[in-house]
């Protein structure tokens, strides 16, 4: 039975992994700590590791894992920008969960947008204090507004369908457009110039790093609402703060933040947060932040656990996987890595 070290685990991760571990014959050991150069030694003696979005799977971590005889990194997420894939190539397999619930993320993006523009988060607090005034609560209709969607993959397409249901005009940008002709693609510059609301659904790559920055913000409509449920580093957070102060950006809905790995998923309520950009964003009345929560539905957690367990089972049975970011080369395959 393969033994897998699961890093950065939370109580809500365990039930699914315990269930599918039994079903697929895998022993999961849960570590609350993140996988980093300082903690990688915990993986010694295991047959594989399972990191999440904020684990630091750097070249040094990969080298250490390799030294322990580990040949499998079974990501529990879709994105793998936190993995040094080049360092792993030729040494170990990286598997991922390409889709666990595009609906979870797309629905959360819309939940944030509606909350932000209709101020329901403020109304909740106000009415609990028996304050029934409406001052400062004026929102705007989504119907008839133009929304720009960057990235029309699984999540972007679900989000587009949701927006259409609200009677919005949808524009999209993607270097690899969907061929069915149902989506109105425009160049990125036109998307920035025409959108009342902008939602990011592309992966973090060299091309998309800081795709929202001082220069691109200048091309946007004054008062644009920005939604980012993809990866924090798509947005230059310091430029965002400046643009909100200048009232160029009307509101921001952020489920991700460039420096989130230091904070997100943890309780800092009794601490002085030392990240001034994050503190400034949180202090702004038109910024709504959730802590990388968009994926967090029962359906998604179940799919993550099942797909990760299946990926691990397939790896140890020597089966090719459609979920491989990179595969284990033949020369690295030893009986130790074939223990079905
Ligand atoms: P996907 O791979 O199905 O779609 C990504 C799309 O982005 C593709 O159509 C691709 O062609 C496009 N793209 C690539 N480079 C681009 C560029 N330079 N400009 C515009 N578009 C570009 O991925 P999926 O499942 O839709 O996820 C999108 C992103 O959502 C993931 O990369 C991940 O970062 C994020 N995510 C966030 C979660 C959360 O809890 N907040 C959970 C799951 C994913």
Short mmCIF file of C-alpha atoms and ligand atoms in Angstrom, two decimals:
data_model
loop_
_atom_site.label_atom_id
_atom_site.label_comp_id
_atom_site.label_asym_id
_atom_site.label_seq_id
_atom_site.Cartn_x
_atom_site.Cartn_y
_atom_site.Cartn_z
CA UNK A 1 0.00 0.00 0.00
CA UNK A 2 1.66 3.33 -1.04
CA UNK A 3 2.21 5.82 1.76
CA UNK A 4 1.57 9.44 0.81
CA UNK A 5 2.49 12.53 2.84
CA UNK A 6 -0.28 15.09 2.46
CA UNK A 7 0.93 18.63 3.23
CA UNK A 8 -0.96 21.78 4.27
CA UNK A 9 -4.03 19.80 5.28
CA UNK A 10 -7.07 21.23 7.01
CA UNK A 11 -9.84 19.35 8.84
CA UNK A 12 -12.15 19.66 5.81
CA UNK A 13 -9.60 17.80 3.61
CA UNK A 14 -9.49 14.64 5.68
CA UNK A 15 -12.88 12.91 5.28
CA UNK A 16 -12.58 12.65 1.49
CA UNK A 17 -8.97 11.44 1.58
CA UNK A 18 -9.73 8.89 4.31
CA UNK A 19 -12.68 7.58 2.28
CA UNK A 20 -10.84 7.32 -1.06
CA UNK A 21 -7.64 6.11 0.62
CA UNK A 22 -9.57 3.04 1.77
CA UNK A 23 -11.24 2.65 -1.62
CA UNK A 24 -8.01 2.90 -3.66
CA UNK A 25 -5.65 1.19 -1.17
CA UNK A 26 -3.53 4.22 -0.22
CA UNK A 27 -2.28 5.23 3.22
CA UNK A 28 -2.48 8.99 3.66
CA UNK A 29 -0.59 10.72 6.46
CA UNK A 30 -1.79 14.28 7.05
CA UNK A 31 0.60 17.10 7.90
CA UNK A 32 -0.75 20.52 8.79
CA UNK A 33 2.52 22.21 7.86
CA UNK A 34 3.24 23.41 4.35
CA UNK A 35 5.81 21.61 2.23
CA UNK A 36 8.92 23.84 2.16
CA UNK A 37 12.68 23.38 2.25
CA UNK A 38 12.40 23.41 6.06
CA UNK A 39 9.71 20.72 6.25
CA UNK A 40 10.59 18.46 3.31
CA UNK A 41 12.37 16.04 5.67
CA UNK A 42 8.92 14.96 6.90
CA UNK A 43 8.48 13.25 3.53
CA UNK A 44 11.36 10.81 4.13
CA UNK A 45 10.08 7.25 4.16
CA UNK A 46 6.96 8.04 2.10
CA UNK A 47 6.27 6.91 -1.46
CA UNK A 48 4.89 10.24 -2.62
CA UNK A 49 3.78 13.70 -1.53
CA UNK A 50 0.52 15.54 -2.06
CA UNK A 51 0.94 19.34 -1.92
CA UNK A 52 -1.66 22.10 -2.31
CA UNK A 53 -1.68 25.60 -3.81
CA UNK A 54 0.66 27.34 -1.36
CA UNK A 55 3.22 24.61 -0.76
CA UNK A 56 6.67 25.55 -2.03
CA UNK A 57 7.64 22.78 -4.40
CA UNK A 58 10.93 24.43 -5.39
CA UNK A 59 13.95 22.87 -7.11
CA UNK A 60 15.58 22.26 -3.71
CA UNK A 61 12.45 20.59 -2.35
CA UNK A 62 12.26 18.40 -5.46
CA UNK A 63 15.94 17.49 -5.11
CA UNK A 64 15.36 16.49 -1.49
CA UNK A 65 12.28 14.41 -2.38
CA UNK A 66 14.28 12.70 -5.11
CA UNK A 67 16.98 11.92 -2.57
CA UNK A 68 14.37 10.21 -0.37
CA UNK A 69 13.43 8.00 -3.34
CA UNK A 70 10.15 9.80 -3.95
CA UNK A 71 9.06 9.86 -7.57
CA UNK A 72 5.51 11.20 -7.25
CA UNK A 73 4.13 14.68 -6.60
CA UNK A 74 0.33 14.33 -6.55
CA UNK A 75 -1.00 17.89 -6.50
CA UNK A 76 -4.44 18.31 -4.92
CA UNK A 77 -5.25 21.28 -7.17
CA UNK A 78 -5.42 22.38 -10.78
CA UNK A 79 -2.76 25.12 -10.80
CA UNK A 80 0.90 24.08 -10.46
CA UNK A 81 2.63 27.45 -10.65
CA UNK A 82 4.11 26.69 -7.20
CA UNK A 83 5.96 23.66 -8.59
CA UNK A 84 9.32 23.97 -10.34
CA UNK A 85 8.25 21.68 -13.17
CA UNK A 86 11.62 21.99 -14.96
CA UNK A 87 13.40 20.74 -11.86
CA UNK A 88 11.07 17.73 -11.70
CA UNK A 89 11.20 16.78 -15.37
CA UNK A 90 13.08 13.56 -15.93
CA UNK A 91 13.11 12.85 -12.20
CA UNK A 92 9.57 12.41 -11.02
CA UNK A 93 5.94 12.48 -12.05
CA UNK A 94 3.69 15.43 -11.30
CA UNK A 95 -0.01 14.69 -11.37
CA UNK A 96 -2.80 17.17 -10.70
CA UNK A 97 -6.55 17.51 -10.46
CA UNK A 98 -7.32 19.47 -13.63
CA UNK A 99 -10.94 20.13 -12.72
CA UNK A 100 -12.73 19.54 -9.45
CA UNK A 101 -15.62 21.90 -9.81
CA UNK A 102 -15.49 24.77 -12.27
CA UNK A 103 -18.96 25.63 -10.91
CA UNK A 104 -17.57 26.20 -7.40
CA UNK A 105 -15.09 28.84 -8.61
CA UNK A 106 -17.37 30.48 -11.17
CA UNK A 107 -20.26 30.67 -8.68
CA UNK A 108 -17.93 32.16 -6.05
CA UNK A 109 -16.78 34.80 -8.55
CA UNK A 110 -20.41 35.79 -9.11
CA UNK A 111 -21.13 35.66 -5.36
CA UNK A 112 -18.27 38.12 -4.77
CA UNK A 113 -19.44 40.39 -7.57
CA UNK A 114 -23.02 40.51 -6.28
CA UNK A 115 -21.88 40.99 -2.70
CA UNK A 116 -19.58 43.82 -3.71
CA UNK A 117 -21.96 45.77 -5.90
CA UNK A 118 -25.15 45.17 -3.83
CA UNK A 119 -23.38 45.58 -0.45
CA UNK A 120 -25.06 42.54 1.12
CA UNK A 121 -22.01 42.03 3.38
CA UNK A 122 -22.54 45.52 4.77
CA UNK A 123 -26.32 45.09 5.06
CA UNK A 124 -25.81 41.88 7.07
CA UNK A 125 -23.70 43.72 9.65
CA UNK A 126 -25.94 46.82 9.67
CA UNK A 127 -29.25 45.01 10.21
CA UNK A 128 -27.78 42.82 12.97
CA UNK A 129 -27.26 46.10 14.79
CA UNK A 130 -30.88 47.08 14.02
CA UNK A 131 -29.58 49.80 11.71
CA UNK A 132 -32.04 49.81 8.82
CA UNK A 133 -30.71 52.84 6.93
CA UNK A 134 -29.80 52.55 3.25
CA UNK A 135 -27.23 55.34 3.00
CA UNK A 136 -24.14 54.14 1.14
CA UNK A 137 -25.93 51.05 -0.16
CA UNK A 138 -26.62 52.17 -3.75
CA UNK A 139 -25.53 49.46 -6.18
CA UNK A 140 -25.94 49.01 -9.93
CA UNK A 141 -27.72 46.57 -12.25
CA UNK A 142 -25.65 43.86 -13.85
CA UNK A 143 -28.20 43.59 -16.65
CA UNK A 144 -26.86 45.36 -19.74
CA UNK A 145 -23.32 45.77 -18.38
CA UNK A 146 -20.26 44.52 -20.27
CA UNK A 147 -18.11 41.93 -18.55
CA UNK A 148 -14.66 40.98 -19.81
CA UNK A 149 -13.54 37.42 -19.14
CA UNK A 150 -9.81 36.67 -19.41
CA UNK A 151 -9.41 32.94 -20.01
CA UNK A 152 -12.22 30.81 -21.41
CA UNK A 153 -11.25 27.43 -20.03
CA UNK A 154 -13.44 25.33 -17.78
CA UNK A 155 -14.11 28.00 -15.14
CA UNK A 156 -14.25 30.96 -17.54
CA UNK A 157 -16.91 29.25 -19.67
CA UNK A 158 -19.13 28.41 -16.68
CA UNK A 159 -18.74 32.01 -15.51
CA UNK A 160 -19.73 33.28 -18.97
CA UNK A 161 -22.94 31.20 -18.84
CA UNK A 162 -23.75 32.64 -15.40
CA UNK A 163 -23.17 36.20 -16.66
CA UNK A 164 -25.39 35.61 -19.67
CA UNK A 165 -28.14 34.56 -17.27
CA UNK A 166 -27.91 38.04 -15.77
CA UNK A 167 -28.38 39.65 -19.20
CA UNK A 168 -24.81 40.89 -19.43
CA UNK A 169 -22.81 41.41 -22.61
CA UNK A 170 -19.81 39.11 -22.42
CA UNK A 171 -16.46 39.82 -24.09
CA UNK A 172 -13.58 37.37 -23.81
CA UNK A 173 -9.87 37.11 -24.40
CA UNK A 174 -7.95 33.84 -24.67
CA UNK A 175 -4.91 33.04 -26.84
CA UNK A 176 -6.56 29.67 -27.47
CA UNK A 177 -10.20 30.57 -28.22
CA UNK A 178 -12.98 28.01 -28.00
CA UNK A 179 -13.88 27.00 -31.56
CA UNK A 180 -17.68 26.85 -31.25
CA UNK A 181 -18.22 30.52 -32.13
CA UNK A 182 -20.55 31.19 -29.20
CA UNK A 183 -18.12 33.53 -27.43
CA UNK A 184 -17.29 37.06 -28.60
CA UNK A 185 -13.49 37.25 -28.49
CA UNK A 186 -11.72 40.59 -28.69
CA UNK A 187 -8.05 41.57 -28.28
CA UNK A 188 -6.98 42.09 -24.67
CA UNK A 189 -6.69 45.86 -25.12
CA UNK A 190 -10.29 46.09 -26.39
CA UNK A 191 -11.46 43.92 -23.50
CA UNK A 192 -9.78 46.26 -21.01
CA UNK A 193 -11.22 49.33 -22.75
CA UNK A 194 -14.83 48.13 -22.99
CA UNK A 195 -15.47 46.16 -19.80
CA UNK A 196 -17.45 47.49 -16.85
CA UNK A 197 -16.39 44.38 -14.95
CA UNK A 198 -13.28 42.29 -15.53
CA UNK A 199 -12.90 38.70 -14.32
CA UNK A 200 -9.65 36.74 -14.49
CA UNK A 201 -9.87 33.01 -15.24
CA UNK A 202 -6.47 32.32 -16.81
CA UNK A 203 -3.56 30.42 -15.23
CA UNK A 204 -0.51 32.18 -13.81
CA UNK A 205 2.24 31.98 -16.44
CA UNK A 206 5.11 34.20 -17.58
CA UNK A 207 2.65 35.83 -20.00
CA UNK A 208 -0.09 36.45 -17.43
CA UNK A 209 2.12 37.56 -14.49
CA UNK A 210 0.83 41.04 -13.48
CA UNK A 211 -1.54 41.11 -16.44
CA UNK A 212 -3.36 43.73 -14.35
CA UNK A 213 -0.80 46.44 -13.64
CA UNK A 214 -0.41 50.21 -13.84
CA UNK A 215 -0.27 50.18 -17.68
CA UNK A 216 -3.23 47.87 -18.26
CA UNK A 217 -5.31 49.61 -15.58
CA UNK A 218 -4.78 52.89 -17.45
CA UNK A 219 -6.55 51.32 -20.47
CA UNK A 220 -9.59 50.29 -18.41
CA UNK A 221 -12.86 52.16 -17.85
CA UNK A 222 -12.96 54.39 -14.80
CA UNK A 223 -14.91 52.59 -12.10
CA UNK A 224 -14.24 49.09 -13.46
CA UNK A 225 -14.88 46.22 -11.02
CA UNK A 226 -12.04 43.67 -10.91
CA UNK A 227 -12.64 40.03 -9.94
CA UNK A 228 -9.68 37.71 -9.39
CA UNK A 229 -10.40 34.14 -8.39
CA UNK A 230 -7.43 32.68 -10.29
CA UNK A 231 -3.97 33.46 -8.91
CA UNK A 232 -2.82 36.47 -6.91
CA UNK A 233 0.19 37.31 -9.06
CA UNK A 234 -2.05 38.03 -12.05
CA UNK A 235 -2.55 41.40 -10.36
CA UNK A 236 0.15 43.82 -9.24
CA UNK A 237 -1.34 44.47 -5.80
CA UNK A 238 0.55 47.74 -5.23
CA UNK A 239 -0.70 49.12 -8.56
CA UNK A 240 -4.20 47.96 -7.60
CA UNK A 241 -4.06 49.89 -4.32
CA UNK A 242 -2.97 53.05 -6.18
CA UNK A 243 -5.73 52.62 -8.79
CA UNK A 244 -8.38 52.22 -6.08
CA UNK A 245 -7.07 55.30 -4.26
CA UNK A 246 -7.29 57.23 -7.55
CA UNK A 247 -10.86 55.86 -8.01
CA UNK A 248 -9.83 54.39 -11.37
CA UNK A 249 -10.84 50.95 -10.12
CA UNK A 250 -14.32 51.08 -8.60
CA UNK A 251 -14.19 47.83 -6.63
CA UNK A 252 -12.08 44.70 -6.31
CA UNK A 253 -13.19 41.17 -5.45
CA UNK A 254 -10.13 39.12 -4.60
CA UNK A 255 -10.13 35.44 -3.68
CA UNK A 256 -6.38 35.30 -4.23
CA UNK A 257 -3.48 37.59 -3.37
CA UNK A 258 0.11 37.62 -4.56
CA UNK A 259 1.58 37.11 -1.09
CA UNK A 260 -1.28 34.93 0.16
CA UNK A 261 0.89 31.97 1.15
CA UNK A 262 2.02 33.89 4.26
CA UNK A 263 -1.57 34.40 5.45
CA UNK A 264 -4.38 32.63 3.64
CA UNK A 265 -5.95 29.56 5.27
CA UNK A 266 -4.62 30.65 8.70
CA UNK A 267 -6.03 32.73 11.60
CA UNK A 268 -4.19 36.02 12.12
CA UNK A 269 -7.02 37.70 14.00
CA UNK A 270 -4.86 38.27 17.11
CA UNK A 271 -1.80 39.47 15.21
CA UNK A 272 -0.45 42.62 13.63
CA UNK A 273 -0.38 41.77 9.94
CA UNK A 274 2.95 42.98 8.56
CA UNK A 275 1.88 43.09 4.92
CA UNK A 276 0.96 46.75 4.39
CA UNK A 277 -0.50 46.17 0.93
CA UNK A 278 -2.85 43.46 2.19
CA UNK A 279 -3.78 45.58 5.22
CA UNK A 280 -4.49 48.57 2.97
CA UNK A 281 -6.64 46.49 0.64
CA UNK A 282 -8.63 45.06 3.55
CA UNK A 283 -9.16 48.59 4.91
CA UNK A 284 -10.81 49.75 1.69
CA UNK A 285 -14.63 49.70 1.70
CA UNK A 286 -14.82 48.68 -1.95
CA UNK A 287 -12.46 45.71 -1.64
CA UNK A 288 -13.85 42.29 -0.80
CA UNK A 289 -11.35 39.58 0.08
CA UNK A 290 -11.95 35.88 0.59
CA UNK A 291 -9.03 33.62 1.44
CA UNK A 292 -8.73 31.32 -1.58
CA UNK A 293 -12.16 29.96 -0.83
CA UNK A 294 -13.63 29.77 -4.32
CA UNK A 295 -13.00 26.03 -4.67
CA UNK A 296 -14.44 25.15 -1.26
CA UNK A 297 -17.63 23.21 -1.91
CA UNK A 298 -18.51 19.68 -0.84
CA UNK A 299 -18.56 18.59 -4.45
CA UNK A 300 -15.11 20.04 -5.16
CA UNK A 301 -13.53 18.52 -2.01
CA UNK A 302 -14.94 15.13 -2.93
CA UNK A 303 -13.66 15.40 -6.51
CA UNK A 304 -10.20 16.54 -5.32
CA UNK A 305 -9.87 13.54 -2.99
CA UNK A 306 -11.16 11.03 -5.52
CA UNK A 307 -9.06 12.28 -8.45
CA UNK A 308 -5.90 12.54 -6.32
CA UNK A 309 -6.40 8.99 -5.02
CA UNK A 310 -7.04 7.71 -8.56
CA UNK A 311 -3.94 9.54 -9.85
CA UNK A 312 -1.83 7.89 -7.12
CA UNK A 313 -3.33 4.45 -7.78
CA UNK A 314 -2.67 4.83 -11.54
CA UNK A 315 0.92 5.94 -10.89
CA UNK A 316 1.73 2.91 -8.74
CA UNK A 317 0.03 0.61 -11.24
CA UNK A 318 2.21 2.08 -13.99
CA UNK A 319 -0.76 3.41 -15.94
CA UNK A 320 -0.50 6.53 -18.11
CA UNK A 321 -2.48 9.42 -16.64
CA UNK A 322 -4.39 12.15 -18.47
CA UNK A 323 -3.70 14.28 -15.39
CA UNK A 324 0.10 14.23 -15.71
CA UNK A 325 1.94 17.55 -15.84
CA UNK A 326 5.06 15.44 -16.36
CA UNK A 327 5.53 11.69 -16.28
CA UNK A 328 8.15 9.48 -14.69
CA UNK A 329 10.73 8.45 -17.31
CA UNK A 330 11.18 4.70 -17.84
CA UNK A 331 14.72 4.77 -16.45
CA UNK A 332 13.42 6.05 -13.10
CA UNK A 333 10.83 3.27 -12.78
CA UNK A 334 11.91 0.71 -10.22
CA UNK A 335 9.90 -2.03 -8.51
CA UNK A 336 9.67 0.35 -5.54
CA UNK A 337 7.54 2.69 -7.65
CA UNK A 338 5.39 -0.06 -9.08
CA UNK A 339 3.96 -1.44 -5.87
CA UNK A 340 0.33 -1.80 -6.81
P1 LIG B 1 -8.32 25.87 -17.76
O1 LIG B 1 -6.97 25.33 -18.04
O2 LIG B 1 -9.52 25.05 -18.09
O3 LIG B 1 -8.49 27.28 -18.50
C1 LIG B 1 -7.52 28.28 -18.50
C2 LIG B 1 -7.74 29.11 -19.76
O4 LIG B 1 -6.82 30.21 -19.71
C3 LIG B 1 -7.44 28.33 -21.05
O5 LIG B 1 -8.52 28.46 -21.97
C4 LIG B 1 -6.18 28.98 -21.57
O6 LIG B 1 -6.12 28.99 -23.00
C5 LIG B 1 -6.34 30.38 -21.02
N1 LIG B 1 -5.10 31.14 -21.05
C6 LIG B 1 -3.83 30.68 -21.06
N2 LIG B 1 -2.96 31.71 -21.17
C7 LIG B 1 -3.72 32.83 -21.24
C8 LIG B 1 -3.42 34.21 -21.38
N3 LIG B 1 -2.15 34.64 -21.51
N4 LIG B 1 -4.44 35.09 -21.41
C9 LIG B 1 -5.72 34.68 -21.31
N5 LIG B 1 -6.07 33.38 -21.19
C10 LIG B 1 -5.08 32.48 -21.14
O7 LIG B 1 -8.30 26.28 -16.22
P2 LIG B 1 -9.57 26.48 -15.26
O8 LIG B 1 -9.92 25.19 -14.64
O9 LIG B 1 -10.60 27.26 -15.96
O10 LIG B 1 -8.89 27.37 -14.11
C11 LIG B 1 -8.46 28.70 -14.36
C12 LIG B 1 -7.60 29.15 -13.19
O11 LIG B 1 -8.41 29.23 -12.03
C13 LIG B 1 -6.51 28.14 -12.78
O12 LIG B 1 -5.33 28.33 -13.54
C14 LIG B 1 -6.28 28.46 -11.36
O13 LIG B 1 -5.23 29.41 -11.25
C15 LIG B 1 -7.58 29.12 -10.90
N6 LIG B 1 -8.28 28.34 -9.87
C16 LIG B 1 -8.61 28.98 -8.70
C17 LIG B 1 -9.29 28.31 -7.71
C18 LIG B 1 -9.69 28.99 -6.44
O14 LIG B 1 -10.10 28.31 -5.47
N7 LIG B 1 -9.62 30.30 -6.35
C19 LIG B 1 -9.64 26.88 -7.86
C20 LIG B 1 -9.30 26.33 -9.16
C21 LIG B 1 -8.63 27.04 -10.11
#
